[in-house]
Amino acid sequence: MAGNRNYHDQVIVDNQIKLRELQKQLPKFCAEFFRGVEPTTSSRTRIAYCYDLIVFFNYIKSSNPEMANVPVVDYPIELLDKITATDIEEYLEYLRYYVTEDGKEHTNGERGIMRKLACLRTLYRYFYKKESINTNPASIVDMPKIHEKEIVRLDADEVSVLLDQVELGDKLTKSQHDKTKTRDVAILTLLLGTGMRVSECVGIDINDIDFKNSGIKIRRKGGNETVIYFGEEVENALLDYLEERKLIVPQDGYENALFLSLQKRRIGVRAVENLVKKYSSLVTNLKKITPHKLRSTYGTALYKETGDIYLVADVLGHKDVNTTKKHYAAIEDERRRKARNAVKLRKD
C-alpha cells in the first residue's frame, strides 16, 4: 500500500490500474466514453462496463464476417451505426449461453442480460448525445422482465446458532479455528450488529473506532464518510479482538488495519465472504448466506423493532428509501395486516 493511503483510496487506485488494462481489449474510441462517464460513475461500475463491452465486441467479431479479421482495438466508431436493434436482440439471446475461445462456458440470467443491455444503452446514449453516431438502436430494445428474488435472511434463532458456531467451532479443525476465532466472532458480530457492507467492514482502521461514543467511522459506497453506532455485543466482540490484535505485528503498510488475515495483511472482501459461507453452512444448507444476507438480516430485525423504514434506510446507507421499501415489503405488508384491528370504531 503506497504511503499513507487508506484502504478505500487504494481500492480506487487499484481499480484505475485495472481499468486501463481492460481498456486495451476494447476499440480505441471507448477511451472517450470512459473519460466521459468518469464523473458520474464509480471505478467498480466502469470496470463492470469494461467486462460487458469486451463480451459485446468479441461477439461482434465472432458473428460478423466483415469484422472477423479486424482487431477489436481497431474497430471504428462508425461500427455502432451499422448495428441494428435486431443485432442487439440476437446478442442478448447469445448471452444466455455461450462458449469462449478458451473453452469456458458462460450463462446469463435475467439480471446479467439486463446489466449488459444497460451498459450498451449507456455507451450508445453517450455517443449519440455527442453526435458521434446517428442512431441509437439500444434505446429501443426492451429490457428483460426481472422476476423479484425472495429476500434471504437468517431467523433470530439461526443468528444465535451461527454466533455459537463461530465461538465454539465444534465442526471445524480446532487448530485452524483457534487462530481466527476471536477475529471471526468480531467480524460476524459486527456485520450482524450494524448491517454494514463487507467492503465497509474490511476498510476499518483501528483509529476509526470510538468506544466512548460507540461509533465507527466508515466509508460508504460512493465515497461518503459516516459514523455508524454499535451496541454492547458488538463492543465486547471488538474489545476481545483488539486484545489479540495488539499482539500481532502486521506487514508493512497494514499497521492501521483493524482486521488482519493470517498473512498479517488487511483481510479482503473475498476472505470475509468465504468465512461467512463456512460458518453459515454449519447452520443452514437451505439458505445461501453471504455478507449481504447478514445485512438484510440486520435490516429486518431493525425494522421489526422500530417500524421506521426511513431509519432503516439511513442506517443501511440507502440513498433512496424506495430501495429499502422494496427489500422489506413483506414485513410492511405484515404490519398493514396487523393494523386492521388497531383502530376501534366502537367501544366494547
Coordinates of C-alpha atoms in Angstrom, one line a residue:
M1 CA 0.0 0.0 0.0
A2 CA 1.5 3.2 -1.2
G3 CA 2.4 5.8 1.5
N4 CA -0.4 6.5 4.0
R5 CA -3.2 5.9 1.5
N6 CA -6.2 4.4 3.2
Y7 CA -8.0 1.2 2.1
H8 CA -10.7 2.9 0.1
D9 CA -8.4 5.3 -1.7
Q10 CA -6.1 2.3 -2.5
V11 CA -9.0 0.4 -4.0
I12 CA -9.8 3.3 -6.3
V13 CA -6.1 3.4 -7.4
D14 CA -6.1 -0.4 -8.0
N15 CA -9.3 -0.2 -9.9
Q16 CA -8.0 2.6 -12.1
I17 CA -5.0 0.5 -13.0
K18 CA -7.2 -2.5 -13.7
L19 CA -9.5 -0.3 -15.9
R20 CA -6.5 0.8 -18.0
E21 CA -5.5 -2.8 -18.6
L22 CA -9.0 -3.9 -19.6
Q23 CA -9.5 -0.9 -22.0
K24 CA -6.6 -2.3 -24.0
Q25 CA -9.1 -5.1 -25.2
L26 CA -11.6 -2.5 -26.4
P27 CA -11.9 -0.3 -29.5
K28 CA -9.9 2.9 -29.1
F29 CA -13.0 5.1 -29.3
C30 CA -14.2 3.6 -25.9
A31 CA -11.5 5.6 -24.1
E32 CA -13.5 8.8 -24.8
F33 CA -16.6 7.0 -23.3
F34 CA -14.9 6.1 -20.1
R35 CA -13.5 9.6 -19.7
G36 CA -17.0 11.0 -20.2
V37 CA -18.7 8.8 -17.7
E38 CA -16.0 9.0 -15.0
P39 CA -17.6 11.9 -13.1
T40 CA -20.9 10.1 -12.7
T41 CA -19.8 6.5 -12.1
S42 CA -17.7 4.6 -9.5
S43 CA -14.5 2.8 -10.5
R44 CA -16.3 -0.5 -9.9
T45 CA -19.1 0.4 -12.3
R46 CA -16.6 1.4 -15.0
I47 CA -14.8 -2.0 -14.6
A48 CA -18.1 -3.7 -15.0
Y49 CA -18.8 -1.7 -18.2
C50 CA -15.4 -2.8 -19.5
Y51 CA -16.1 -6.5 -18.9
D52 CA -19.5 -6.2 -20.5
L53 CA -18.2 -4.3 -23.6
I54 CA -15.4 -6.9 -24.0
V55 CA -18.1 -9.6 -24.3
F56 CA -20.1 -7.4 -26.7
F57 CA -17.3 -6.6 -29.1
N58 CA -16.0 -10.2 -29.0
Y59 CA -19.5 -11.3 -30.0
I60 CA -19.4 -8.8 -33.0
K61 CA -16.0 -10.3 -34.0
S62 CA -17.3 -13.8 -33.9
S63 CA -20.7 -13.2 -35.5
N64 CA -19.9 -10.5 -38.2
P65 CA -17.8 -11.8 -41.1
E66 CA -16.8 -8.2 -42.0
M67 CA -15.1 -7.7 -38.6
A68 CA -13.7 -11.2 -38.1
N69 CA -10.2 -10.3 -39.4
V70 CA -10.1 -6.8 -37.8
P71 CA -8.5 -6.4 -34.4
V72 CA -11.1 -5.3 -31.9
V73 CA -9.0 -2.3 -30.8
D74 CA -9.2 -1.0 -34.4
Y75 CA -13.0 -1.1 -34.7
P76 CA -14.1 2.3 -35.8
I77 CA -16.9 4.2 -34.1
E78 CA -18.9 4.0 -37.3
L79 CA -19.5 0.4 -36.5
L80 CA -22.0 1.4 -33.9
D81 CA -24.2 2.9 -36.6
K82 CA -24.2 -0.4 -38.6
I83 CA -25.6 -2.3 -35.6
T84 CA -29.4 -2.7 -35.6
A85 CA -31.9 -3.3 -32.8
T86 CA -32.3 -6.9 -34.1
D87 CA -28.5 -7.4 -33.9
I88 CA -28.7 -6.4 -30.2
E89 CA -31.6 -8.7 -29.5
E90 CA -29.6 -11.6 -31.1
Y91 CA -26.7 -10.6 -28.9
L92 CA -28.9 -10.8 -25.8
E93 CA -30.1 -14.3 -26.9
Y94 CA -26.5 -15.3 -27.3
L95 CA -25.7 -14.2 -23.7
R96 CA -28.0 -16.9 -22.3
Y97 CA -25.3 -19.5 -23.2
Y98 CA -22.0 -19.1 -25.0
V99 CA -18.6 -20.7 -25.1
T100 CA -15.4 -18.5 -25.3
E101 CA -12.3 -19.4 -27.2
D102 CA -10.6 -20.8 -24.2
G103 CA -13.5 -23.4 -23.9
K104 CA -15.2 -21.9 -20.9
E105 CA -19.0 -22.0 -20.8
H106 CA -20.9 -18.9 -19.8
T107 CA -24.5 -18.3 -18.9
N108 CA -26.5 -15.2 -18.0
G109 CA -29.9 -14.9 -16.3
E110 CA -32.3 -12.0 -16.4
R111 CA -30.2 -9.7 -14.3
G112 CA -26.9 -10.4 -16.2
I113 CA -28.6 -9.7 -19.5
M114 CA -30.3 -6.6 -18.1
R115 CA -26.9 -5.3 -16.9
K116 CA -25.2 -5.9 -20.3
L117 CA -28.1 -4.1 -22.1
A118 CA -27.9 -1.2 -19.7
C119 CA -24.2 -0.9 -20.5
L120 CA -24.9 -0.8 -24.2
R121 CA -27.6 1.8 -23.7
T122 CA -25.1 3.9 -21.7
L123 CA -22.5 3.6 -24.5
Y124 CA -24.9 4.5 -27.3
R125 CA -26.5 7.3 -25.3
Y126 CA -23.1 8.9 -24.7
F127 CA -22.0 8.9 -28.3
Y128 CA -25.5 9.8 -29.7
K129 CA -25.6 12.8 -27.3
K130 CA -22.2 13.8 -28.5
E131 CA -23.4 13.4 -32.1
S132 CA -20.6 11.0 -32.8
I133 CA -23.2 8.5 -34.2
N134 CA -26.5 8.9 -35.9
T135 CA -28.5 6.0 -34.5
N136 CA -29.4 4.7 -31.0
P137 CA -30.7 1.1 -31.5
A138 CA -30.0 0.1 -27.9
S139 CA -32.7 2.5 -26.7
I140 CA -35.5 0.7 -28.5
V141 CA -34.6 -2.8 -27.3
D142 CA -36.8 -3.9 -24.4
M143 CA -35.2 -4.7 -21.1
P144 CA -35.8 -8.3 -19.9
K145 CA -38.5 -8.8 -17.4
I146 CA -37.0 -9.2 -14.0
H147 CA -38.6 -11.7 -11.5
E148 CA -38.0 -10.4 -8.0
K149 CA -35.9 -12.7 -5.8
E150 CA -37.1 -13.7 -2.4
I151 CA -35.1 -11.8 0.3
V152 CA -33.0 -14.3 2.1
R153 CA -32.2 -13.6 5.7
L154 CA -31.4 -15.5 8.9
D155 CA -34.1 -16.1 11.5
A156 CA -33.3 -14.9 15.1
D157 CA -32.6 -18.5 16.3
E158 CA -30.3 -19.0 13.3
V159 CA -28.3 -15.9 14.2
S160 CA -27.8 -17.3 17.7
V161 CA -26.7 -20.7 16.4
L162 CA -24.4 -19.0 13.8
L163 CA -22.6 -17.0 16.5
D164 CA -22.3 -20.1 18.7
Q165 CA -20.7 -22.0 15.9
V166 CA -18.2 -19.2 15.3
E167 CA -17.3 -19.2 19.0
L168 CA -17.2 -22.9 19.6
G169 CA -16.1 -24.3 16.2
D170 CA -17.3 -27.8 17.1
K171 CA -17.4 -28.9 13.5
L172 CA -14.2 -27.2 12.4
T173 CA -10.5 -28.1 12.6
K174 CA -9.6 -26.9 16.1
S175 CA -6.0 -25.7 15.4
Q176 CA -7.1 -23.6 12.5
H177 CA -10.2 -22.3 14.2
D178 CA -8.3 -21.2 17.4
K179 CA -6.1 -19.0 15.3
T180 CA -9.0 -16.9 13.9
K181 CA -11.9 -17.5 16.3
T182 CA -11.8 -14.1 18.1
R183 CA -11.3 -12.2 14.9
D184 CA -14.2 -14.1 13.2
V185 CA -16.5 -13.6 16.1
A186 CA -15.8 -9.8 15.9
I187 CA -16.4 -9.7 12.1
L188 CA -19.6 -11.7 12.2
T189 CA -21.0 -9.8 15.3
L190 CA -20.1 -6.5 13.6
L191 CA -21.8 -7.4 10.3
L192 CA -24.9 -8.7 12.1
G193 CA -25.0 -5.9 14.7
T194 CA -24.6 -2.9 12.3
G195 CA -25.7 -4.0 8.9
M196 CA -22.6 -2.6 7.3
R197 CA -21.4 -3.7 3.9
V198 CA -18.5 -6.1 3.7
S199 CA -16.3 -3.5 1.9
E200 CA -17.0 -1.1 4.7
C201 CA -16.0 -3.7 7.3
V202 CA -12.7 -4.6 5.8
G203 CA -11.8 -1.0 5.3
I204 CA -12.0 -0.1 9.0
D205 CA -8.8 1.1 10.6
I206 CA -8.2 0.8 14.4
N207 CA -8.5 4.6 14.9
D208 CA -11.9 4.6 13.2
I209 CA -13.4 3.1 16.3
D210 CA -14.7 5.4 19.1
F211 CA -15.7 3.3 22.1
K212 CA -16.6 6.3 24.1
N213 CA -19.4 7.1 21.7
S214 CA -20.0 3.6 20.5
G215 CA -19.3 4.6 16.9
I216 CA -17.3 3.5 13.9
K217 CA -16.3 5.8 11.0
I218 CA -16.8 4.0 7.7
R219 CA -16.7 5.0 4.0
R220 CA -19.9 4.3 2.3
K221 CA -20.4 3.2 -1.3
G222 CA -19.9 6.4 -3.3
G223 CA -17.1 7.7 -1.0
N224 CA -19.2 9.4 1.7
E225 CA -17.9 9.1 5.2
T226 CA -20.3 8.4 8.0
V227 CA -20.5 7.1 11.6
I228 CA -22.5 4.0 12.4
Y229 CA -23.2 3.1 16.0
F230 CA -22.9 -0.3 17.7
G231 CA -24.4 -2.0 20.8
E232 CA -22.9 -3.9 23.7
E233 CA -22.5 -7.2 22.0
V234 CA -20.5 -5.6 19.1
E235 CA -18.4 -3.6 21.6
N236 CA -17.5 -6.7 23.6
A237 CA -16.6 -8.7 20.5
L238 CA -14.4 -5.8 19.2
L239 CA -12.6 -5.4 22.6
D240 CA -11.9 -9.1 22.8
Y241 CA -10.4 -9.0 19.3
L242 CA -8.4 -5.8 19.9
E243 CA -6.6 -7.6 22.8
E244 CA -5.3 -10.1 20.3
R245 CA -4.7 -7.5 17.6
K246 CA -2.3 -5.7 19.9
L247 CA 0.0 -8.7 19.9
I248 CA 0.1 -9.0 16.1
V249 CA 2.9 -7.4 14.2
P250 CA 1.3 -6.6 10.8
Q251 CA 3.2 -6.4 7.5
D252 CA 4.4 -3.0 6.4
G253 CA 1.5 -0.8 5.2
Y254 CA -1.1 -2.6 7.3
E255 CA -0.3 -1.2 10.7
N256 CA -3.6 0.7 10.9
A257 CA -5.9 -2.1 9.6
L258 CA -8.3 -3.5 12.1
F259 CA -9.0 -6.9 10.7
L260 CA -5.9 -8.9 9.6
S261 CA -5.6 -12.1 7.6
L262 CA -3.3 -15.0 8.7
Q263 CA -0.7 -13.4 6.5
K264 CA -0.9 -10.3 8.7
R265 CA -2.3 -8.1 5.9
R266 CA -5.7 -6.3 5.9
I267 CA -8.3 -9.0 5.3
G268 CA -10.0 -8.9 2.0
V269 CA -13.6 -8.9 0.9
R270 CA -13.3 -12.4 -0.6
A271 CA -11.9 -13.8 2.6
V272 CA -14.8 -12.4 4.6
E273 CA -17.3 -13.8 2.1
N274 CA -15.6 -17.2 2.5
L275 CA -15.7 -17.2 6.3
V276 CA -19.4 -16.2 6.2
K277 CA -20.0 -19.1 3.8
K278 CA -18.0 -21.5 6.0
Y279 CA -19.8 -20.7 9.2
S280 CA -23.3 -20.3 7.8
S281 CA -23.1 -23.7 6.1
L282 CA -22.9 -25.2 9.6
V283 CA -26.3 -23.6 10.4
T284 CA -28.4 -24.0 7.3
N285 CA -27.9 -25.7 3.9
L286 CA -31.2 -24.3 2.5
K287 CA -30.2 -20.7 2.5
K288 CA -27.2 -19.3 0.6
I289 CA -25.9 -16.9 3.2
T290 CA -23.5 -14.1 2.2
P291 CA -22.4 -10.9 4.0
H292 CA -25.2 -9.1 2.1
K293 CA -27.7 -11.6 3.6
L294 CA -26.4 -10.7 7.1
R295 CA -27.0 -7.1 6.1
S296 CA -30.6 -8.0 5.2
T297 CA -30.9 -9.9 8.5
Y298 CA -29.9 -6.8 10.4
G299 CA -32.3 -4.6 8.4
T300 CA -35.2 -6.9 9.0
A301 CA -34.5 -7.0 12.8
L302 CA -34.2 -3.2 13.0
Y303 CA -37.4 -2.7 11.0
K304 CA -39.3 -5.1 13.2
E305 CA -38.1 -3.4 16.3
T306 CA -38.6 0.2 15.2
G307 CA -41.2 0.1 12.4
D308 CA -39.3 3.1 10.9
I309 CA -38.4 2.5 7.3
Y310 CA -36.6 5.8 7.0
L311 CA -34.3 4.9 9.9
V312 CA -33.5 1.6 8.4
A313 CA -32.7 3.3 5.1
D314 CA -30.4 5.8 6.8
V315 CA -28.6 3.2 8.9
L316 CA -28.1 0.9 5.9
G317 CA -26.9 3.8 3.8
H318 CA -29.6 3.5 1.1
K319 CA -29.7 6.7 -0.9
D320 CA -33.3 6.1 -1.9
V321 CA -35.9 4.9 0.7
N322 CA -37.7 3.0 -2.1
T323 CA -34.8 0.6 -2.2
T324 CA -35.4 -0.1 1.4
K325 CA -39.1 -0.5 1.0
K326 CA -38.6 -3.0 -1.8
H327 CA -36.4 -5.2 0.4
Y328 CA -38.8 -5.1 3.3
A329 CA -42.1 -5.1 1.5
A330 CA -43.2 -8.4 3.0
I331 CA -42.7 -7.1 6.6
E332 CA -44.5 -3.9 5.6
D333 CA -47.5 -6.0 4.4
E334 CA -47.5 -7.9 7.6
R335 CA -47.6 -4.7 9.6
R336 CA -50.5 -3.4 7.5
R337 CA -52.4 -6.7 8.2
K338 CA -51.9 -6.2 11.9
A339 CA -53.1 -2.7 11.6
R340 CA -56.6 -3.8 10.5
N341 CA -57.7 -4.3 14.2
A342 CA -55.7 -1.4 15.7
V343 CA -58.4 1.2 15.4
K344 CA -61.7 0.5 17.2
L345 CA -64.8 2.3 15.8
R346 CA -67.0 1.5 18.7
K347 CA -66.0 0.8 22.3
D348 CA -67.0 -2.6 23.7

